[in-house]
């Protein structure tokens, strides 16, 4: 075998070859323009199809018509009224459900008796689509706000319980042992180790319950409400005002985005240590 | 305060891991415990500090712990066990928060512990910002801040790379020269045992029994000097000779867990 000739590396005549690169890829890279292009393209195609008359206005209004309907709602003040009604129901229901859910979930995460007693009840009630209970809540609380708030609260409660107690389980045992080894009293172990350690799981649960609250508020408002995004969408559908209907749907998308932005900010602050 | 272990025996679900450990540990002494994997070293440490209940046997203290000790038996953990959401200083403070101390003394203790471990400039850093070696220094500072009578070190350097381990061994020797406490040091690293301990307890393969106790006749204060090197090397060879065959058998054993 001849001595390798370093000078000739990459050359042809001496039979050497450069090693072909075969790594890289399979790693998402930021592509800042692509999201905008796709978004504009989809809306643009939709608008173009409407102009061309491929989409009947009555069943599929153009983006421009939806924006118009949006503007009308904004001017007449119906927008604020509907959004305000929905938001206050979501806020109240979510707050009640989350407060109760955290109390029960943390208790189940910390105390064996609470876990053993709570788990079968939670497992039995969790799978019920909570909107099915609205008629019962209407009988109990009347057609007004309390029945809607209760439905949302109930829907938020169970996922919160599950998120909280599984988050307690995910707190590393060695941290708890450390607390014991330094003689920390049980309440200090709970408040200084278990609860902060469970925060990532609890906050992840908030994302789920926020979307559940949004679903339930729309469903509840469709069953019986004067104001609220759900009621607005339903009545727009009944009157075949599809531009208004889709404006309401767009509103839901924006609302969901806003909620997830807020939760993202909360996560960044609370979980700064990660 | 001396420490006396009488017939410590421990079973996990019927599997005997420790069998009749008798040991007297004198006040201020550093005792290393080595042995093949699964010989119950860490279990023994857990029992001494009251984190595990032995199946049989007792651990007794003879005499009183030092008066300023807030937590006589204090651990340093292999995985550091730091609270990731607390800063360095707050992690150290955790060990004091449930003790009624004047604010000034609390601050002074924390400052002293951070100084002793070379963390003075890192008080506000979060654990994730620190290297493994610095994290274990936080674990050490947290242990020292309560002025332990017995420091229980559970493979404290095992999670560190070789160079960091070397540095921390030097730091430990320096700390031990200044901080007086009894030390029980569990490790699988023979070098650590030979360099840091006054006596090395060699445990046999499971069930762990005391096979031999090797004394190292160089004062801990002189361990870094050149004259100590041959002694340490000889001890290290001796320990390896004691442990080697059993380590090989233990390595080939099917895991029971």
Coordinates of C-alpha atoms in Angstrom, one line a residue:
Chain A
X1 CA 0.0 0.0 0.0
X2 CA 1.4 3.4 -1.0
X3 CA 2.0 6.2 1.5
X4 CA -1.1 8.5 1.7
X5 CA -0.3 11.7 0.0
X6 CA -1.7 14.6 2.0
X7 CA -1.1 17.2 -0.6
X8 CA -3.2 15.4 -3.1
X9 CA -6.2 15.2 -0.8
X10 CA -9.3 15.9 -2.8
X11 CA -7.5 15.4 -6.1
X12 CA -8.5 12.9 -8.7
X13 CA -5.3 11.5 -10.2
X14 CA -4.0 9.9 -7.0
X15 CA -7.3 8.1 -6.3
X16 CA -8.1 10.0 -3.1
X17 CA -11.6 11.2 -2.4
X18 CA -13.3 13.8 -0.2
X19 CA -15.7 12.2 2.4
X20 CA -19.2 13.1 1.4
X21 CA -21.2 14.9 4.1
X22 CA -24.2 12.8 5.2
X23 CA -25.2 14.3 8.5
X24 CA -27.6 17.1 9.3
X25 CA -31.4 17.5 8.7
X26 CA -34.1 16.0 10.9
X27 CA -34.0 19.1 13.0
X28 CA -36.7 21.8 12.7
X29 CA -35.1 25.1 11.6
X30 CA -36.8 28.5 11.9
X31 CA -38.2 29.7 8.6
X32 CA -39.5 33.1 9.3
X33 CA -41.3 33.9 6.0
X34 CA -43.0 30.6 5.4
X35 CA -45.7 31.0 8.0
X36 CA -46.8 34.4 6.5
X37 CA -46.6 33.1 3.0
X38 CA -48.8 30.1 3.7
X39 CA -51.3 32.2 5.7
X40 CA -51.6 34.9 3.0
X41 CA -51.8 32.2 0.3
X42 CA -54.7 30.4 1.9
X43 CA -56.7 33.5 2.5
X44 CA -55.8 34.8 -0.9
X45 CA -56.9 31.6 -2.7
X46 CA -60.1 31.7 -0.7
X47 CA -60.8 35.3 -1.6
X48 CA -59.9 34.6 -5.3
X49 CA -62.3 31.7 -5.4
X50 CA -65.0 33.9 -4.1
X51 CA -64.4 36.6 -6.6
X52 CA -64.4 34.1 -9.4
X53 CA -67.8 32.9 -8.2
X54 CA -66.6 29.4 -7.4
X55 CA -67.9 29.7 -3.8
X56 CA -71.5 30.7 -3.3
X57 CA -71.7 33.8 -1.0
X58 CA -74.5 32.3 1.0
X59 CA -72.7 29.2 2.1
X60 CA -69.1 30.3 2.0
X61 CA -68.7 34.1 2.2
X62 CA -65.3 35.5 1.3
X63 CA -62.7 36.6 3.8
X64 CA -63.5 40.2 2.9
X65 CA -67.2 39.8 3.7
X66 CA -66.3 38.2 7.0
X67 CA -64.1 41.2 7.8
X68 CA -67.0 43.4 6.9
X69 CA -69.3 41.5 9.3
X70 CA -66.7 41.9 11.9
X71 CA -66.6 45.6 11.4
X72 CA -70.4 45.9 11.6
X73 CA -70.4 44.0 14.9
X74 CA -67.7 46.3 16.2
X75 CA -69.6 49.4 15.3
X76 CA -72.9 48.3 16.6
X77 CA -71.4 47.2 19.9
X78 CA -72.7 43.7 19.7
X79 CA -69.1 42.4 19.5
X80 CA -68.2 43.6 23.0
X81 CA -71.5 42.5 24.4
X82 CA -71.1 38.9 23.1
X83 CA -67.5 38.6 23.9
X84 CA -68.0 40.1 27.3
X85 CA -70.7 37.6 28.1
X86 CA -68.6 34.6 27.0
X87 CA -65.5 35.9 28.7
X88 CA -67.1 36.4 32.1
X89 CA -68.7 32.9 32.0
X90 CA -65.3 31.4 31.0
X91 CA -63.5 33.4 33.7
X92 CA -65.9 32.5 36.5
X93 CA -66.3 28.8 35.5
X94 CA -62.6 28.3 35.0
X95 CA -61.7 30.0 38.3
X96 CA -64.2 27.9 40.3
X97 CA -63.2 24.7 38.5
X98 CA -59.5 25.4 38.8
X99 CA -59.6 26.3 42.5
X100 CA -61.6 23.3 43.4
X101 CA -59.6 21.1 41.1
X102 CA -56.3 22.2 42.5
X103 CA -57.5 21.6 46.1
X104 CA -58.8 18.1 45.3
X105 CA -55.9 17.2 43.0
X106 CA -53.2 18.3 45.3
X107 CA -54.8 16.5 48.2
X108 CA -54.9 13.4 46.0
X109 CA -51.3 13.9 45.1
X110 CA -50.2 14.2 48.7
X111 CA -52.5 12.0 50.9
X112 CA -52.9 8.3 50.2
X113 CA -56.5 8.3 51.6
X114 CA -57.5 11.2 49.3
X115 CA -56.0 9.4 46.4
X116 CA -57.7 6.1 47.2
X117 CA -61.0 7.7 47.8
X118 CA -60.9 10.3 45.0
X119 CA -59.6 8.2 42.1
X120 CA -62.7 6.0 41.5
X121 CA -65.0 9.1 41.6
X122 CA -62.8 11.0 39.3
X123 CA -62.3 8.1 36.9
X124 CA -66.1 7.6 36.8
X125 CA -67.0 11.3 36.3
X126 CA -64.1 12.4 34.1
X127 CA -65.3 10.7 30.8
X128 CA -68.8 12.3 30.9
X129 CA -69.0 15.0 28.3
X130 CA -69.9 17.8 30.7
X131 CA -72.3 19.5 28.3
X132 CA -74.6 16.5 29.0
X133 CA -75.1 17.8 32.5
X134 CA -76.2 21.2 31.4
X135 CA -79.9 20.2 31.3
X136 CA -79.6 19.0 34.9
X137 CA -77.8 22.2 35.9
X138 CA -80.6 24.3 34.2
X139 CA -83.1 22.4 36.4
X140 CA -81.0 23.1 39.5
X141 CA -79.9 26.7 38.9
X142 CA -82.2 28.0 36.2
X143 CA -81.5 29.0 32.6
X144 CA -79.3 32.0 33.5
X145 CA -75.6 32.3 34.2
X146 CA -75.1 29.9 37.1
X147 CA -76.0 26.8 35.0
X148 CA -73.4 27.8 32.3
X149 CA -70.8 28.7 34.9
X150 CA -71.4 25.4 36.6
X151 CA -71.0 23.4 33.4
X152 CA -67.7 25.1 32.6
X153 CA -66.5 24.7 36.2
X154 CA -67.4 21.1 36.2
X155 CA -65.6 20.5 32.9
X156 CA -62.5 22.3 34.1
X157 CA -62.5 20.6 37.5
X158 CA -61.7 17.0 36.5
X159 CA -58.8 17.6 34.1
X160 CA -57.3 20.0 36.7
X161 CA -57.6 17.2 39.4
X162 CA -55.9 14.7 37.1
X163 CA -53.2 17.2 36.1
X164 CA -52.5 18.2 39.7
X165 CA -52.2 14.7 41.2
X166 CA -50.1 13.3 38.3
X167 CA -47.9 16.4 38.6
X168 CA -47.3 15.6 42.3
X169 CA -46.3 12.1 41.3
X170 CA -43.7 13.6 38.9
X171 CA -41.9 15.5 41.6
X172 CA -38.6 13.7 42.0
X173 CA -38.7 11.5 45.1
X174 CA -35.1 12.4 45.9
X175 CA -36.1 16.0 46.5
X176 CA -38.6 14.9 49.0
X177 CA -36.1 12.6 50.7
X178 CA -33.7 15.5 50.8
X179 CA -36.3 17.6 52.6
X180 CA -36.9 14.8 55.1
X181 CA -33.2 14.5 55.6
X182 CA -32.9 18.1 56.6
X183 CA -35.8 17.7 59.0
X184 CA -38.3 19.8 57.1
X185 CA -41.8 19.5 58.6
X186 CA -44.4 17.9 56.3
X187 CA -46.1 21.2 55.5
X188 CA -42.8 22.7 54.4
X189 CA -42.1 19.7 52.2
X190 CA -45.5 20.2 50.6
X191 CA -45.2 24.0 50.0
X192 CA -41.5 24.2 49.3
X193 CA -40.9 21.1 47.3
X194 CA -44.1 19.3 46.1
X195 CA -46.2 22.3 45.0
X196 CA -43.4 24.1 43.1
X197 CA -42.2 20.9 41.6
X198 CA -45.7 20.2 40.4
X199 CA -46.1 23.6 38.7
X200 CA -45.0 22.5 35.3
X201 CA -47.6 19.8 35.2
X202 CA -50.3 22.0 36.7
X203 CA -49.7 24.8 34.1
X204 CA -49.7 22.2 31.3
X205 CA -53.2 21.3 32.6
X206 CA -54.3 24.9 32.4
X207 CA -53.7 24.8 28.7
X208 CA -56.1 21.9 28.4
X209 CA -58.7 23.3 30.7
X210 CA -58.7 26.7 28.9
X211 CA -59.6 25.0 25.7
X212 CA -62.2 22.9 27.4
X213 CA -63.7 26.1 28.9
X214 CA -63.9 27.6 25.4
X215 CA -65.7 24.5 24.0
X216 CA -68.2 24.4 26.9
X217 CA -69.0 28.1 26.8
X218 CA -70.0 27.9 23.1
X219 CA -72.0 24.7 23.6
X220 CA -73.8 26.1 26.7
X221 CA -74.6 29.3 24.9
X222 CA -76.0 27.5 22.0
X223 CA -78.4 25.7 24.3
X224 CA -79.8 28.8 25.9
X225 CA -78.4 32.2 26.0
X226 CA -79.2 35.7 24.7
X227 CA -75.7 36.9 24.5
X228 CA -72.4 35.2 24.0
X229 CA -70.4 34.0 21.0
X230 CA -72.1 30.7 20.9
X231 CA -75.5 32.3 20.9
X232 CA -74.4 34.7 18.3
X233 CA -73.1 32.0 16.0
X234 CA -76.3 30.0 16.4
X235 CA -78.6 32.9 15.6
X236 CA -76.5 33.9 12.7
X237 CA -76.8 30.3 11.4
X238 CA -80.6 30.4 11.9
X239 CA -80.8 33.6 9.8
X240 CA -78.4 32.3 7.2
X241 CA -76.0 35.2 7.9
X242 CA -73.0 33.1 7.2
X243 CA -70.6 36.1 7.1
X244 CA -71.6 36.9 10.7
X245 CA -71.5 33.2 11.6
X246 CA -67.9 32.9 10.3
X247 CA -67.0 36.2 12.0
X248 CA -68.1 34.6 15.3
X249 CA -66.0 31.5 14.5
X250 CA -63.0 33.7 13.8
X251 CA -63.5 35.4 17.1
X252 CA -63.2 32.0 18.8
X253 CA -59.9 31.4 17.1
X254 CA -58.6 34.8 18.2
X255 CA -59.9 34.2 21.7
X256 CA -58.2 30.8 21.9
X257 CA -54.9 32.4 20.7
X258 CA -55.2 35.2 23.2
X259 CA -55.7 32.7 26.1
X260 CA -52.8 30.6 25.0
X261 CA -50.6 33.7 24.7
X262 CA -51.5 34.7 28.3
X263 CA -50.8 31.2 29.5
X264 CA -47.5 31.1 27.7
X265 CA -46.5 34.3 29.4
X266 CA -47.5 32.9 32.8
X267 CA -45.5 29.8 32.1
X268 CA -42.4 31.9 31.2
X269 CA -42.7 33.8 34.5
X270 CA -43.5 31.0 36.9
X271 CA -41.2 28.4 35.3
X272 CA -38.3 30.8 34.7
X273 CA -36.1 28.3 36.5
X274 CA -36.4 25.7 33.8
Chain B
X1 CA -20.2 12.1 69.5
X2 CA -19.4 8.6 68.5
X3 CA -21.6 6.4 66.4
X4 CA -22.2 2.7 67.0
X5 CA -23.8 0.4 64.5
X6 CA -25.0 -2.9 66.0
X7 CA -26.0 -5.8 63.8
X8 CA -27.5 -3.7 61.0
X9 CA -29.4 -6.0 58.7
X10 CA -31.6 -5.1 55.8
X11 CA -33.9 -6.8 53.4
X12 CA -35.7 -5.5 50.3
X13 CA -38.7 -7.7 49.7
X14 CA -36.9 -10.7 51.2
X15 CA -33.7 -10.1 49.5
X16 CA -30.9 -9.8 52.1
X17 CA -28.7 -6.8 51.2
X18 CA -27.0 -6.1 54.5
X19 CA -26.1 -8.7 57.0
X20 CA -25.0 -7.9 60.6
X21 CA -22.9 -4.8 60.2
X22 CA -21.2 -3.8 63.4
X23 CA -19.1 -0.7 63.4
X24 CA -17.9 1.9 65.7
X25 CA -17.2 5.4 64.2
X26 CA -15.3 7.8 66.4
X27 CA -16.0 11.5 66.6
X28 CA -14.3 13.5 63.9
X29 CA -13.3 10.4 61.9
X30 CA -13.8 10.0 58.2
X31 CA -14.9 6.5 57.3
X32 CA -15.3 5.4 53.7
X33 CA -17.5 2.5 52.8
X34 CA -16.7 0.7 49.6
X35 CA -17.9 -2.6 48.1
X36 CA -19.1 -4.1 44.8
X37 CA -22.3 -2.9 43.3
X38 CA -25.4 -3.9 45.1
X39 CA -23.6 -4.6 48.4
X40 CA -25.8 -2.2 50.3
X41 CA -23.5 0.7 50.8
X42 CA -26.1 3.4 50.1
X43 CA -28.7 1.4 52.1
X44 CA -26.4 1.5 55.1
X45 CA -26.0 5.2 54.7
X46 CA -29.8 5.6 54.5
X47 CA -30.2 3.6 57.7
X48 CA -27.6 5.7 59.6
X49 CA -29.3 9.0 58.8
X50 CA -32.8 7.7 59.5
X51 CA -34.1 7.7 56.0
X52 CA -34.5 3.9 55.9
X53 CA -35.7 1.6 58.7
X54 CA -33.4 -1.4 59.1
X55 CA -34.9 -4.9 59.2
X56 CA -32.8 -5.5 62.3
X57 CA -30.1 -3.8 64.3
X58 CA -29.6 -0.4 65.8
X59 CA -27.6 2.8 65.2
X60 CA -26.8 4.6 68.5
X61 CA -25.1 7.8 69.2
X62 CA -22.6 7.9 72.2
X63 CA -22.3 11.4 73.6
X64 CA -23.9 14.6 72.5
X65 CA -23.6 16.2 69.1
X66 CA -22.0 19.7 68.9
X67 CA -24.3 22.3 70.4
X68 CA -24.6 24.4 67.3
X69 CA -25.7 21.5 65.1
X70 CA -29.2 22.1 63.7
X71 CA -29.4 18.8 61.9
X72 CA -26.9 16.3 63.4
X73 CA -27.2 13.8 60.5
X74 CA -26.9 15.5 57.2
X75 CA -26.7 14.1 53.7
X76 CA -24.8 15.1 50.6
X77 CA -26.5 13.3 47.7
X78 CA -25.1 11.7 44.6
X79 CA -27.6 13.6 42.4
X80 CA -27.2 16.8 44.4
X81 CA -31.0 17.0 45.1
X82 CA -31.1 20.8 44.6
X83 CA -34.4 22.6 44.1
X84 CA -34.2 23.8 40.5
X85 CA -36.5 26.8 41.2
X86 CA -34.3 28.2 44.0
X87 CA -31.1 30.2 43.7
X88 CA -27.9 28.8 45.2
X89 CA -28.3 30.9 48.3
X90 CA -32.0 29.9 48.6
X91 CA -31.1 26.3 48.2
X92 CA -28.7 26.6 51.1
X93 CA -31.2 28.6 53.1
X94 CA -33.7 25.8 52.8
X95 CA -31.9 23.9 55.4
X96 CA -32.3 26.7 57.9
X97 CA -35.7 28.0 57.2
X98 CA -37.6 25.8 59.7
X99 CA -35.1 26.6 62.5
X100 CA -35.7 29.7 64.7
X101 CA -32.6 31.6 64.1
X102 CA -31.9 35.3 64.4
X103 CA -31.8 36.8 60.9
X104 CA -28.2 37.9 61.3
X105 CA -27.0 34.4 62.2
X106 CA -28.9 32.9 59.4
X107 CA -27.2 35.3 56.9
X108 CA -23.9 34.7 58.5
X109 CA -24.2 30.9 58.3
X110 CA -25.2 31.0 54.7
X111 CA -22.4 33.4 53.8
X112 CA -19.9 31.2 55.6
X113 CA -21.1 28.0 53.9
X114 CA -21.0 29.7 50.5
X115 CA -17.5 31.0 51.2
X116 CA -16.2 27.6 52.4
X117 CA -17.4 26.0 49.2
X118 CA -16.2 28.7 46.8
X119 CA -19.7 29.8 45.9
X120 CA -19.5 33.4 47.2
X121 CA -20.0 34.9 43.7
X122 CA -22.8 32.5 42.7
X123 CA -25.4 33.2 45.4
X124 CA -28.0 34.3 42.9
X125 CA -27.4 31.7 40.2
X126 CA -29.9 29.0 39.5
X127 CA -28.8 25.3 39.5
X128 CA -29.3 24.9 35.8
X129 CA -26.8 27.6 35.2
X130 CA -24.1 25.7 37.1
X131 CA -21.8 22.9 36.2
X132 CA -22.0 19.6 37.9
X133 CA -19.1 20.4 40.2
X134 CA -20.7 23.7 41.2
X135 CA -24.0 22.0 41.9
X136 CA -22.4 19.5 44.2
X137 CA -20.7 22.4 46.0
X138 CA -24.2 23.8 46.6
X139 CA -25.1 20.4 48.0
X140 CA -22.1 20.6 50.3
X141 CA -22.8 24.2 51.3
X142 CA -26.4 23.2 52.2
X143 CA -25.1 20.4 54.3
X144 CA -22.4 22.5 56.1
X145 CA -24.8 25.4 56.9
X146 CA -26.5 23.3 59.5
X147 CA -23.2 22.4 61.1
X148 CA -23.7 18.6 61.0
X149 CA -22.3 16.3 63.6
X150 CA -22.2 13.5 61.1
X151 CA -21.9 14.2 57.4
X152 CA -23.3 11.4 55.3
X153 CA -21.9 11.5 51.8
X154 CA -23.7 9.2 49.3
X155 CA -21.4 8.8 46.3
X156 CA -21.0 12.6 46.2
X157 CA -18.6 12.7 43.3
X158 CA -20.0 9.9 41.2
X159 CA -22.1 12.1 38.9
X160 CA -19.1 14.3 38.0
X161 CA -16.5 13.9 35.3
X162 CA -12.9 12.8 36.2
X163 CA -11.4 16.3 36.2
X164 CA -14.1 17.8 38.3
X165 CA -13.9 14.9 40.7
X166 CA -10.2 15.5 41.1
X167 CA -10.9 19.2 41.9
X168 CA -13.6 18.4 44.4
X169 CA -11.5 15.9 46.2
X170 CA -9.0 18.6 46.9
X171 CA -11.8 20.9 48.0
X172 CA -13.2 18.3 50.3
X173 CA -9.8 17.8 51.9
X174 CA -9.6 21.5 52.5
X175 CA -13.1 21.7 53.9
X176 CA -12.4 18.8 56.2
X177 CA -9.4 20.5 57.5
X178 CA -11.6 23.4 58.6
X179 CA -14.9 21.8 59.4
X180 CA -15.0 19.4 62.3
X181 CA -17.6 16.7 61.9
X182 CA -17.7 12.9 61.6
X183 CA -17.9 11.8 58.0
X184 CA -19.3 8.7 56.5
X185 CA -18.4 8.5 52.8
X186 CA -20.0 5.9 50.5
X187 CA -18.3 5.5 47.2
X188 CA -17.4 2.9 44.6
X189 CA -14.3 4.9 43.7
X190 CA -11.3 3.4 45.4
X191 CA -9.2 6.5 44.8
X192 CA -11.7 8.7 46.7
X193 CA -11.7 6.2 49.6
X194 CA -7.9 6.0 49.8
X195 CA -7.4 9.7 49.6
X196 CA -10.2 11.1 51.7
X197 CA -10.8 8.6 54.5
X198 CA -9.1 7.7 57.8
X199 CA -10.5 4.2 57.6
X200 CA -12.0 2.3 54.7
X201 CA -14.7 -0.3 55.4
X202 CA -14.7 -2.9 52.7
X203 CA -18.1 -4.6 52.3
X204 CA -18.5 -8.0 50.6
X205 CA -20.8 -8.7 47.7
X206 CA -24.5 -9.0 48.6
X207 CA -25.4 -9.6 51.3
X208 CA -23.1 -6.9 52.5
X209 CA -20.9 -7.9 55.4
X210 CA -17.8 -6.2 56.6
X211 CA -14.8 -7.9 55.0
X212 CA -12.1 -5.8 56.2
X213 CA -11.3 -2.4 57.6
X214 CA -8.3 -0.7 56.2
X215 CA -6.7 2.2 58.1
X216 CA -4.7 4.9 56.3
X217 CA -1.9 6.2 58.4
X218 CA -1.5 9.6 56.9
X219 CA -3.4 12.5 58.6
X220 CA -6.1 13.9 56.3
X221 CA -4.3 17.3 56.5
X222 CA -1.2 15.8 54.8
X223 CA -3.0 13.9 52.1
X224 CA -2.1 16.4 49.3
X225 CA 1.6 16.2 50.1
X226 CA 4.0 14.2 47.9
X227 CA 5.0 11.9 50.7
X228 CA 1.4 10.7 51.0
X229 CA 1.2 9.5 47.4
X230 CA 2.9 6.1 47.8
X231 CA 0.8 5.3 50.9
X232 CA -2.4 6.2 49.1
X233 CA -1.4 4.2 46.0
X234 CA -0.6 1.2 48.2
X235 CA -4.0 1.5 50.0
X236 CA -5.7 1.8 46.6
X237 CA -4.0 -1.5 45.4
X238 CA -4.9 -3.2 48.6
X239 CA -8.6 -2.2 48.3
X240 CA -8.7 -3.3 44.7
X241 CA -7.2 -6.7 45.6
X242 CA -9.9 -7.1 48.3
X243 CA -12.7 -6.1 46.0
X244 CA -11.7 -7.3 42.6
X245 CA -13.0 -10.8 42.4
X246 CA -16.3 -10.0 44.0
X247 CA -16.7 -7.0 41.8
X248 CA -16.4 -9.3 38.8
X249 CA -19.0 -11.7 40.1
X250 CA -21.3 -8.9 41.1
X251 CA -21.0 -7.4 37.6
X252 CA -22.1 -10.6 36.0
X253 CA -25.1 -11.1 38.3
X254 CA -28.6 -10.8 36.9
X255 CA -30.4 -7.8 38.3
X256 CA -33.1 -8.7 40.8
X257 CA -34.8 -5.4 40.9

